PDB file of C-alpha atoms and ligand atoms in Angstrom:
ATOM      1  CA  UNK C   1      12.716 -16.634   2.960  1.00 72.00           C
ATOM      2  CA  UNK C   2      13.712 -14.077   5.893  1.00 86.00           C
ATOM      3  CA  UNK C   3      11.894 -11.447   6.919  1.00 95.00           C
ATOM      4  CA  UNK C   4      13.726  -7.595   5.207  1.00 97.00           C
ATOM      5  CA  UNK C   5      11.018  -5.746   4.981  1.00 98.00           C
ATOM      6  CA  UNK C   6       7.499  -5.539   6.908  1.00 98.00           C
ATOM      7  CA  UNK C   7       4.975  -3.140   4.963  1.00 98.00           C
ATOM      8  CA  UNK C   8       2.100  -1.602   7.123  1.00 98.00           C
ATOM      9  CA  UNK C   9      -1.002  -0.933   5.562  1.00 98.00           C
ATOM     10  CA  UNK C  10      -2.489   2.296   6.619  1.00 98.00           C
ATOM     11  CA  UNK C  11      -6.933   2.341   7.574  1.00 96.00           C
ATOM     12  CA  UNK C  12      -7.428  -0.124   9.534  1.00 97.00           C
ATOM     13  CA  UNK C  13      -3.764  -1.533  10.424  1.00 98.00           C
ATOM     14  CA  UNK C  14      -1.349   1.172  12.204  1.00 98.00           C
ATOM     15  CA  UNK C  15      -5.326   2.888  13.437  1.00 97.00           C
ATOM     16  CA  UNK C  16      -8.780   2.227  13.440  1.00 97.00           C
ATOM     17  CA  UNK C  17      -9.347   5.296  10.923  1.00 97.00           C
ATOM     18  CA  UNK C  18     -12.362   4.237   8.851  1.00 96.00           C
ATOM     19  CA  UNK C  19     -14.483   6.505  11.911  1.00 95.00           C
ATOM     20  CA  UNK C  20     -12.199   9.407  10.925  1.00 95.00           C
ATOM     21  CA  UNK C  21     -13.055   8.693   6.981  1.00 97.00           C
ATOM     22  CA  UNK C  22     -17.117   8.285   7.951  1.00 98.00           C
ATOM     23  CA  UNK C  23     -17.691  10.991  10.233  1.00 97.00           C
ATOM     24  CA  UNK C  24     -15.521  13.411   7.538  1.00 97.00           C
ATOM     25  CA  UNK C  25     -17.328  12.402   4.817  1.00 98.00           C
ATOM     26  CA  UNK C  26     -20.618  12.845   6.805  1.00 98.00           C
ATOM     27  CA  UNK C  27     -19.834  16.426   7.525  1.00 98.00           C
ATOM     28  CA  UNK C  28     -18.740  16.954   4.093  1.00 98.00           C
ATOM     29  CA  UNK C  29     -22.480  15.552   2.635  1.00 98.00           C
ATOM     30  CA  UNK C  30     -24.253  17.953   4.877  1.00 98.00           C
ATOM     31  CA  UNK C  31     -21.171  20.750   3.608  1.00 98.00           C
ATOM     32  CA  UNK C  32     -22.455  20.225   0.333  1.00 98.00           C
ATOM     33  CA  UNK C  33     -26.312  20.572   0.562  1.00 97.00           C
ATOM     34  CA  UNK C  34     -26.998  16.375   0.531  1.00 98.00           C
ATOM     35  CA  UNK C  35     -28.889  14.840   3.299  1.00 97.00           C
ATOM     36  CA  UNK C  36     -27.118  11.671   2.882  1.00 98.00           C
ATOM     37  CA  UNK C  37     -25.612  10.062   6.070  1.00 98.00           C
ATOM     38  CA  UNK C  38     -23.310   6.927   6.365  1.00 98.00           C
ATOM     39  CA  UNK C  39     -24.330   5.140   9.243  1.00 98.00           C
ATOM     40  CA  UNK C  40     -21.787   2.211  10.801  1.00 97.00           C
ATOM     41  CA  UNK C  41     -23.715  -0.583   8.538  1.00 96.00           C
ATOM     42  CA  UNK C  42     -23.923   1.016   5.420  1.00 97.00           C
ATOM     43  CA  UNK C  43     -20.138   2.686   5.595  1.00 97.00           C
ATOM     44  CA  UNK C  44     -19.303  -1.033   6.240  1.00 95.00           C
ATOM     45  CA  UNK C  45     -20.695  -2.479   2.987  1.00 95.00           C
ATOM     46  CA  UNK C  46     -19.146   0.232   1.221  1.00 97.00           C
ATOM     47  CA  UNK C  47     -15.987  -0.855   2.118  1.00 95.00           C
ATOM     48  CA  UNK C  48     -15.870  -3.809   0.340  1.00 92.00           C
ATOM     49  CA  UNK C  49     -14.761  -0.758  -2.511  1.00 95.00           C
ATOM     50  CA  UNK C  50     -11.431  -0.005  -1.467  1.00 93.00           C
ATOM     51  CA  UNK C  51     -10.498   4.316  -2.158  1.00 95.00           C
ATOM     52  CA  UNK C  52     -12.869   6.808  -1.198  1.00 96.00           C
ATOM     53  CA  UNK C  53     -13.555   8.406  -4.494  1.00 97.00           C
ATOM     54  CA  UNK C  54     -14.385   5.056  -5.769  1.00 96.00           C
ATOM     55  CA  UNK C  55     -16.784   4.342  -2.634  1.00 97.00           C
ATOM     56  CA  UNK C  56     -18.287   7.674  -3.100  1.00 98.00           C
ATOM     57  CA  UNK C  57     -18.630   7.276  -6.941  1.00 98.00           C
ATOM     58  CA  UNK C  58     -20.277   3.572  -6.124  1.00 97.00           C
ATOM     59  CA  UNK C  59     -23.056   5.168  -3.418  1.00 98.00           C
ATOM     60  CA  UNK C  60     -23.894   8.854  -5.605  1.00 98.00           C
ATOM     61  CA  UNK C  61     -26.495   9.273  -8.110  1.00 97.00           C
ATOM     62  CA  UNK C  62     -25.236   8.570 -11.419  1.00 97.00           C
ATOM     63  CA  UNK C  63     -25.482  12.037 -12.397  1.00 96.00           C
ATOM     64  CA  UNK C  64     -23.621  13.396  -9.986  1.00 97.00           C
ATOM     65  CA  UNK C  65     -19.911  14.799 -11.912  1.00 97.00           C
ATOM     66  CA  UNK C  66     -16.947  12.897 -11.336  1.00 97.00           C
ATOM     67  CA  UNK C  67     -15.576  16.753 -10.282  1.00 98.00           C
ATOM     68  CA  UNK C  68     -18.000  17.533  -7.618  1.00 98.00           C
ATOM     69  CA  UNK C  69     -16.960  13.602  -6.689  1.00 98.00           C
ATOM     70  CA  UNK C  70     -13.283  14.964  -6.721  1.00 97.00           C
ATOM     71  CA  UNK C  71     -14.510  18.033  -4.987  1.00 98.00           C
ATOM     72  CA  UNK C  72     -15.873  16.068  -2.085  1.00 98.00           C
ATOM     73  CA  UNK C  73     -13.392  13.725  -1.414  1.00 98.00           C
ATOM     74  CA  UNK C  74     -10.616  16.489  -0.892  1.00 98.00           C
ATOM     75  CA  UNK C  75     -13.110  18.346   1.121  1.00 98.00           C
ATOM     76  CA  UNK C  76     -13.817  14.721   2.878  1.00 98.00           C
ATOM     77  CA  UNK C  77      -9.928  14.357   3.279  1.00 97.00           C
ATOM     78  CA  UNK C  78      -9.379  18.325   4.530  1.00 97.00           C
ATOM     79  CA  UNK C  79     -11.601  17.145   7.345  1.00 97.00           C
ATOM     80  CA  UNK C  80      -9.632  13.795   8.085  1.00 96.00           C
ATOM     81  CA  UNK C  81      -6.458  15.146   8.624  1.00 96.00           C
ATOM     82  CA  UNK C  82      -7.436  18.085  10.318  1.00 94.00           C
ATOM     83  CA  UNK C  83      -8.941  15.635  13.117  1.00 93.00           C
ATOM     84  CA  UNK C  84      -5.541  13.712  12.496  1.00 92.00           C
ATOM     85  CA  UNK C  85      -3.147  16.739  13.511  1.00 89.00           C
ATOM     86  CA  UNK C  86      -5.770  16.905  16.458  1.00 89.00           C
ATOM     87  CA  UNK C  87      -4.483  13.592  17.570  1.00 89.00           C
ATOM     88  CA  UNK C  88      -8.227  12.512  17.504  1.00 90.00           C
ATOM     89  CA  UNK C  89      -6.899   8.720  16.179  1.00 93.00           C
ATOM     90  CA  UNK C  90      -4.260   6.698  18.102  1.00 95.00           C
ATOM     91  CA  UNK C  91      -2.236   3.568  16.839  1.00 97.00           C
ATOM     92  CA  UNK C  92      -3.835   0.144  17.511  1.00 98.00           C
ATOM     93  CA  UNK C  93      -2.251  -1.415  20.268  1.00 98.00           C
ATOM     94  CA  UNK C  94       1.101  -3.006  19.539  1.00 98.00           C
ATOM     95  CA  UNK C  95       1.899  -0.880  16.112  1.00 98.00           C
ATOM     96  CA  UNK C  96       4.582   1.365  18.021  1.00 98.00           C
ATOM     97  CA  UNK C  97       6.303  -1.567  19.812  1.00 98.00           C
ATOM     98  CA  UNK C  98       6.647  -3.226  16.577  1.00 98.00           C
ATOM     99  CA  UNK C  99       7.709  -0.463  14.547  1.00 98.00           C
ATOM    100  CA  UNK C 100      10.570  -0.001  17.181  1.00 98.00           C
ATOM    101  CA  UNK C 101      11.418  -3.994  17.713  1.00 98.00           C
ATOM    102  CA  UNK C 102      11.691  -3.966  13.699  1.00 98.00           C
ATOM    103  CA  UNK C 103      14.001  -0.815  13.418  1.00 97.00           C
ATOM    104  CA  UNK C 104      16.450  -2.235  16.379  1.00 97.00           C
ATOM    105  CA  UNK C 105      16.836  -4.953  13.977  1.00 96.00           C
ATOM    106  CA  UNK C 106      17.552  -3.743  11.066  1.00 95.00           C
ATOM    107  CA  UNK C 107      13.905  -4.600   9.402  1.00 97.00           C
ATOM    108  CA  UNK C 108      13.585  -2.454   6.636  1.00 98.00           C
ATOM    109  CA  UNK C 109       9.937  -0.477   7.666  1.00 98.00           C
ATOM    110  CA  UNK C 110       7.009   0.201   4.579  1.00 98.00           C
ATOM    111  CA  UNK C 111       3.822   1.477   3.926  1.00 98.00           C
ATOM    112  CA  UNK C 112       1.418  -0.350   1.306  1.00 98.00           C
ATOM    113  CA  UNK C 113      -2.327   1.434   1.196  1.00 98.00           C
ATOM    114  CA  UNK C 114      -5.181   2.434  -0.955  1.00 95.00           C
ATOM    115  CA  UNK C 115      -5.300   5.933   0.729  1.00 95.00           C
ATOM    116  CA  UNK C 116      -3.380   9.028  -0.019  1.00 95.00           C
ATOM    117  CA  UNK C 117       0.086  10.055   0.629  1.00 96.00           C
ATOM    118  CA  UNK C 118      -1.148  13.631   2.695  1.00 95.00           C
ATOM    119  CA  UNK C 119      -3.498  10.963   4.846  1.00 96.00           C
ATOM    120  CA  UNK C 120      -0.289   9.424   5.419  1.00 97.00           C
ATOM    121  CA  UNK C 121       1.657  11.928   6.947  1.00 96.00           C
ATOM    122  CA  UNK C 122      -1.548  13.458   8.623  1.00 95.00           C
ATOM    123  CA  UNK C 123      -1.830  10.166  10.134  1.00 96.00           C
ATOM    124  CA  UNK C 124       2.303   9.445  11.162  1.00 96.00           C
ATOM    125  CA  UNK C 125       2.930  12.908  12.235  1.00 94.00           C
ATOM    126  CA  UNK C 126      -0.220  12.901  14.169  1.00 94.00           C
ATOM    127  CA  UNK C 127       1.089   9.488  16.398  1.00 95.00           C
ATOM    128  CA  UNK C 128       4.798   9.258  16.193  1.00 95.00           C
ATOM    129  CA  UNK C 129       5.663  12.814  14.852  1.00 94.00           C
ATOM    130  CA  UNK C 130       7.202  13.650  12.048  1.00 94.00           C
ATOM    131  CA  UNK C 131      10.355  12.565  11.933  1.00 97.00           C
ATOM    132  CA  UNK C 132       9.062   9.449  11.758  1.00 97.00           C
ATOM    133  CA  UNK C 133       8.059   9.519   8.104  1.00 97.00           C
ATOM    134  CA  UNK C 134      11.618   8.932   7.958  1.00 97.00           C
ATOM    135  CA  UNK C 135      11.394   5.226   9.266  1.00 98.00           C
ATOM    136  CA  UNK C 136       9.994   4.022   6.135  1.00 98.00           C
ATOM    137  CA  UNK C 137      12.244   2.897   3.318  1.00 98.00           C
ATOM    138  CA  UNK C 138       9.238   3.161   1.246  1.00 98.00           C
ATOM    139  CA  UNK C 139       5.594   4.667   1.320  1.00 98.00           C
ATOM    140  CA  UNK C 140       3.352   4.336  -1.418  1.00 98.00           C
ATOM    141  CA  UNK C 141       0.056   4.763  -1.627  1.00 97.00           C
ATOM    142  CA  UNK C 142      -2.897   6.320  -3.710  1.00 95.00           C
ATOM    143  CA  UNK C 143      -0.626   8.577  -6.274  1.00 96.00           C
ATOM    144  CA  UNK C 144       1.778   5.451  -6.931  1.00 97.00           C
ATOM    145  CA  UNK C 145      -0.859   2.742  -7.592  1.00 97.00           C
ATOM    146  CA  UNK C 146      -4.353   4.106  -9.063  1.00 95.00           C
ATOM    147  CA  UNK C 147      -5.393  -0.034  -9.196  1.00 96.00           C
ATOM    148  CA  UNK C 148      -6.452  -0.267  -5.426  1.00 96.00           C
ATOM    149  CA  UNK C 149      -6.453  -3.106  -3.554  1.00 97.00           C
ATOM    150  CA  UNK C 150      -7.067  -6.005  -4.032  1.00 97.00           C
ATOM    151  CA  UNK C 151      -5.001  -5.266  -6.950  1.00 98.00           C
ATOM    152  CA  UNK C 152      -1.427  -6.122  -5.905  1.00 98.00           C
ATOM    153  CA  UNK C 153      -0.329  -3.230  -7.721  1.00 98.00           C
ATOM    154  CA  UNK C 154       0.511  -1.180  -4.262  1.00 98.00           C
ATOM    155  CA  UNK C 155       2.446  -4.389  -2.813  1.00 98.00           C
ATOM    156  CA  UNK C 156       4.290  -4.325  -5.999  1.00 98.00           C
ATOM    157  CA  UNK C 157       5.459  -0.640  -6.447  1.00 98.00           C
ATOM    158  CA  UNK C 158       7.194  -0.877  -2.847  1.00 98.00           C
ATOM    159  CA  UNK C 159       8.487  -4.027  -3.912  1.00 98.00           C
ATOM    160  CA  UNK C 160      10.342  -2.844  -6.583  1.00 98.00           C
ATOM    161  CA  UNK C 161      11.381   0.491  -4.926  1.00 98.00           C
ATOM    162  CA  UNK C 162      13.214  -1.465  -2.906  1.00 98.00           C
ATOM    163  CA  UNK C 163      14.355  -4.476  -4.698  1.00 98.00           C
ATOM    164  CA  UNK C 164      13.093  -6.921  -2.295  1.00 98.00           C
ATOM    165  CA  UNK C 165      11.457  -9.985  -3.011  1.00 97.00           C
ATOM    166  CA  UNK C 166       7.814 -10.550  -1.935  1.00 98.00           C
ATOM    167  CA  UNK C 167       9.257 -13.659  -0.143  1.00 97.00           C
ATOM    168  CA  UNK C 168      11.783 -11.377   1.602  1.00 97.00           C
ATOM    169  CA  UNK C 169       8.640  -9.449   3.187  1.00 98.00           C
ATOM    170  CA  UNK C 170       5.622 -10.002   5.141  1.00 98.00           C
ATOM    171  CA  UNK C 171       2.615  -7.260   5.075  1.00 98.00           C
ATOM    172  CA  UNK C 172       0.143  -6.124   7.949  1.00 98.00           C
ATOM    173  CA  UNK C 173      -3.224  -6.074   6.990  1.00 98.00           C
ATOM    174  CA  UNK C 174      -6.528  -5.557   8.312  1.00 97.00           C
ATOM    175  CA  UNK C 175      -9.076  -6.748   5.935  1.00 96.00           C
ATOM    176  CA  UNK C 176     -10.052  -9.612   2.970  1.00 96.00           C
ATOM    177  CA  UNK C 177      -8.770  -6.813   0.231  1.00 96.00           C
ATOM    178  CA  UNK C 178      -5.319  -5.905   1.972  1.00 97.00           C
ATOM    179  CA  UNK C 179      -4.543 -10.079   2.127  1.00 98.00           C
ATOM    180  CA  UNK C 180      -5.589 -10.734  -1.660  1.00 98.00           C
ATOM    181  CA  UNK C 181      -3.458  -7.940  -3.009  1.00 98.00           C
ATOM    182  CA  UNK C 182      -0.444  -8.476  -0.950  1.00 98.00           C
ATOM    183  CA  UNK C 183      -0.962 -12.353  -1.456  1.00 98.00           C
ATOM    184  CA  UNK C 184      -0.815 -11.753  -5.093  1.00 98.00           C
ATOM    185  CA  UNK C 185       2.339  -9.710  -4.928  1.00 98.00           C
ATOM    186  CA  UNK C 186       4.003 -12.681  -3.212  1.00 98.00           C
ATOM    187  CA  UNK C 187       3.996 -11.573   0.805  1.00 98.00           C
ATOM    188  CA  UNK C 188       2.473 -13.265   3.600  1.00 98.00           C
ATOM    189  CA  UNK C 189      -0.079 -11.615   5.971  1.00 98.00           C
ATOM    190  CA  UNK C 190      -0.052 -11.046   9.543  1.00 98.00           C
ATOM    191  CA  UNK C 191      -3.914  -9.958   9.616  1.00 98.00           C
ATOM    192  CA  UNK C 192      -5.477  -7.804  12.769  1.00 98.00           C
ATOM    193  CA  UNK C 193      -8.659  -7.886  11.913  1.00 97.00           C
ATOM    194  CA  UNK C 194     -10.010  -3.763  12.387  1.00 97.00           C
ATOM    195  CA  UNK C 195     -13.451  -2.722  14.048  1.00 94.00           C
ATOM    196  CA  UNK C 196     -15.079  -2.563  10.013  1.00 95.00           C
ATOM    197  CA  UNK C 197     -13.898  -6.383   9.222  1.00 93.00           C
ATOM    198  CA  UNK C 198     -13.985  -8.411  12.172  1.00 91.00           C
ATOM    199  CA  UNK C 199     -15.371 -11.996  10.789  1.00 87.00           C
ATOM    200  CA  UNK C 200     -14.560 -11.111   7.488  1.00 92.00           C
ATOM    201  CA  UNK C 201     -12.707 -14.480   5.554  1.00 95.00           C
ATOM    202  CA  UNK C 202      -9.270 -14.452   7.022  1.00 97.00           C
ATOM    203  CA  UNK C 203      -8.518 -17.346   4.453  1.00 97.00           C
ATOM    204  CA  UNK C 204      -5.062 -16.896   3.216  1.00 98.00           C
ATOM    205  CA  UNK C 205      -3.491 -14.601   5.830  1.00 98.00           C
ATOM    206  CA  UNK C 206      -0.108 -16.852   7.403  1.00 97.00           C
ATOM    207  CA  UNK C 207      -1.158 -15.566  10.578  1.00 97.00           C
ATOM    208  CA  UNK C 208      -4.193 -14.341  12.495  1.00 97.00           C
ATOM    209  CA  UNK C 209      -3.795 -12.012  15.442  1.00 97.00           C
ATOM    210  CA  UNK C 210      -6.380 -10.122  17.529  1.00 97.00           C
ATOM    211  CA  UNK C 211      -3.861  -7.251  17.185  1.00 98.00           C
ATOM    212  CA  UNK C 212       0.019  -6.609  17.212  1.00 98.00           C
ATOM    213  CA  UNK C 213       0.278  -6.941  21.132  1.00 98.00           C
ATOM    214  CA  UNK C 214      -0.872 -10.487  21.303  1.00 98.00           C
ATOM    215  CA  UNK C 215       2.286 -11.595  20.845  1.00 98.00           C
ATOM    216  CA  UNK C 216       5.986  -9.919  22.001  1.00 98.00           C
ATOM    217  CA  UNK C 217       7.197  -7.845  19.318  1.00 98.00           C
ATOM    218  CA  UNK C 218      10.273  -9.840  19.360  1.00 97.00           C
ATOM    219  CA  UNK C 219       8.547 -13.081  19.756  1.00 97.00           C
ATOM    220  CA  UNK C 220       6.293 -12.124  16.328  1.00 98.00           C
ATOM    221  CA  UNK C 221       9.778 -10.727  14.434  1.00 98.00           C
ATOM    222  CA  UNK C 222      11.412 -14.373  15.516  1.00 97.00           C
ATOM    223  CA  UNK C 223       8.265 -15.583  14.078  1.00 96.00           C
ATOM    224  CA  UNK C 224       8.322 -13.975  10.684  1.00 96.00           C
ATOM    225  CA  UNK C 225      12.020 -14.611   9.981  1.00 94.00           C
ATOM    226  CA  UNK C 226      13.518 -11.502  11.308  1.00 90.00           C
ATOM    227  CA  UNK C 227      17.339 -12.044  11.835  1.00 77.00           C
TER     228      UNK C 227
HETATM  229  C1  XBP W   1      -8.561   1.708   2.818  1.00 58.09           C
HETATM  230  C2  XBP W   1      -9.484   2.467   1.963  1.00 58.09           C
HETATM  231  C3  XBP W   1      -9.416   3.925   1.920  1.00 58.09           C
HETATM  232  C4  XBP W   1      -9.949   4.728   3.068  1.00 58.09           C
HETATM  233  C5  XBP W   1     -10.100   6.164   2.700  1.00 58.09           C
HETATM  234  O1  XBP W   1      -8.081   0.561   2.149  1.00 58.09           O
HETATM  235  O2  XBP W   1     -10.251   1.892   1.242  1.00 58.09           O
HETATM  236  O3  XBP W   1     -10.164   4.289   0.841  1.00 58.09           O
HETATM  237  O4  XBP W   1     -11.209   4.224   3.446  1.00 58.09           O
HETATM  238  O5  XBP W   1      -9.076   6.708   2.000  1.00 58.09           O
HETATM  239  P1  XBP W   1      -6.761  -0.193   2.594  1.00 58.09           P
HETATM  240  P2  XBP W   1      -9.296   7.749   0.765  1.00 58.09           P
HETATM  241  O6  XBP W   1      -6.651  -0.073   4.090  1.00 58.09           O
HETATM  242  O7  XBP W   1      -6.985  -1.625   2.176  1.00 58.09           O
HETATM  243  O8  XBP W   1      -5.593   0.435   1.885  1.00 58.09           O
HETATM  244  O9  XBP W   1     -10.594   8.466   0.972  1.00 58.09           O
HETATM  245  O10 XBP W   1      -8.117   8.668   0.867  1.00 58.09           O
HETATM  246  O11 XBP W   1      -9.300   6.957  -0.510  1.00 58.09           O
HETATM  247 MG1   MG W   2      -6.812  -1.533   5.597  1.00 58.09          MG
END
């Protein structure tokens, strides 16, 4: 067991982003004639049902189409990375010094989430600029795994992109989904709780940090078996 590749998860983990997703999605209600509004409490229950479409398809009348569902969660995610390339949403403290302890030494870098591959890039080109999509070995996301978390599926997929043993990897999570499905794929959590899941279970998770600058980055990579 070493540490070869550390896989980020994406809302919650690199940036508190679930206020991007809830204030789009509120705009995009009022865009499309409905008076509904997702308040801090109720967006947080709802996100016990990881993927938007799936949250939105969970909350809407029954009757509402699954296109005008589709409809409004590309309008919802026009909005989100448009306040992305505004640099509206930073990294949580820590991510960056991580990301750059783990690339001096030779940690392979990954991305493991529920969300979409454009709210990816939105989000990495928007805080460490483009180039730095080229950091990760492997990104996958919404189009490579339609099971969402907790289904391991995600963990999996970059697994086997890369032909790396879940033993050989640890993932950074943020919430009680994110540890079940990497947990499941074999990979131990380093879990930062995020603003949404603070005193949520943090049962099975190796470790449990406030966030990624509690500890020195190379204190944590010494820690998780970097060599
Ligand atoms: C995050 C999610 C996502 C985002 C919104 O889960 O559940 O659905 O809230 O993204 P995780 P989309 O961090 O565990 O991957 O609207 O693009 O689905
Ligand atoms: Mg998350």
């Amino acid at each position: 067991m070493s540490l070869r590749l550390l896989l980020f998860d994406v809302d919650g983990t690199l940036a508190e982003t679930e206020e991007g997703h809830r204030a789009a999605w509120n705009a995009t209600f009022a865009h499309f004639g409905f008076d509904w509004h997702w308040d801090f409490n109720t967006y947080r229950d709802l996100l016990q049902i990881a993927g938007g479409a799936e949250r939105l398809r969970h909350f809407a009348p029954a009757d509402l189409s699954d296109e005008t569902i589709r409809a409004m969660h590309r309008a919802k995610n026009a909005r989100y990375r448009e306040a992305m390339a505004a640099g509206e949403i930073g990294l949580r403290p820590g991510v960056r010094q991580l990301i750059d302890a783990a690339r001096a030494r030779d940690v392979a870098l990954g991305i493991a989430t529920t969300t979409s591959r454009g709210n990816v890039e939105a989000l990495i080109e928007g805080t460490l600029g483009r180039a730095a999509l080229g950091w990760f070995s492997v990104i996958a996301c919404a189009e490579d795994a339609p099971e969402k978390k907790p289904d391991p599926q995600v963990y999996r997929v970059a697994l086997a992109r890369l032909g790396i043993e879940g033993a050989d990897a640890w993932a950074v999570e943020d919430s009680r989904n994110g540890i079940i499905a990497a947990v499941a794929a074999g990979i131990r959590v380093v879990l930062t709780p995020s603003l949404y899941m603070a005193g949520d279970d943090p049962r099975g998770a190796a470790l449990v940090l406030d966030d990624l600058a509690a500890v020195a980055p190379e204190e944590l990579l010494d820690q998780l078996g970097a060599g």
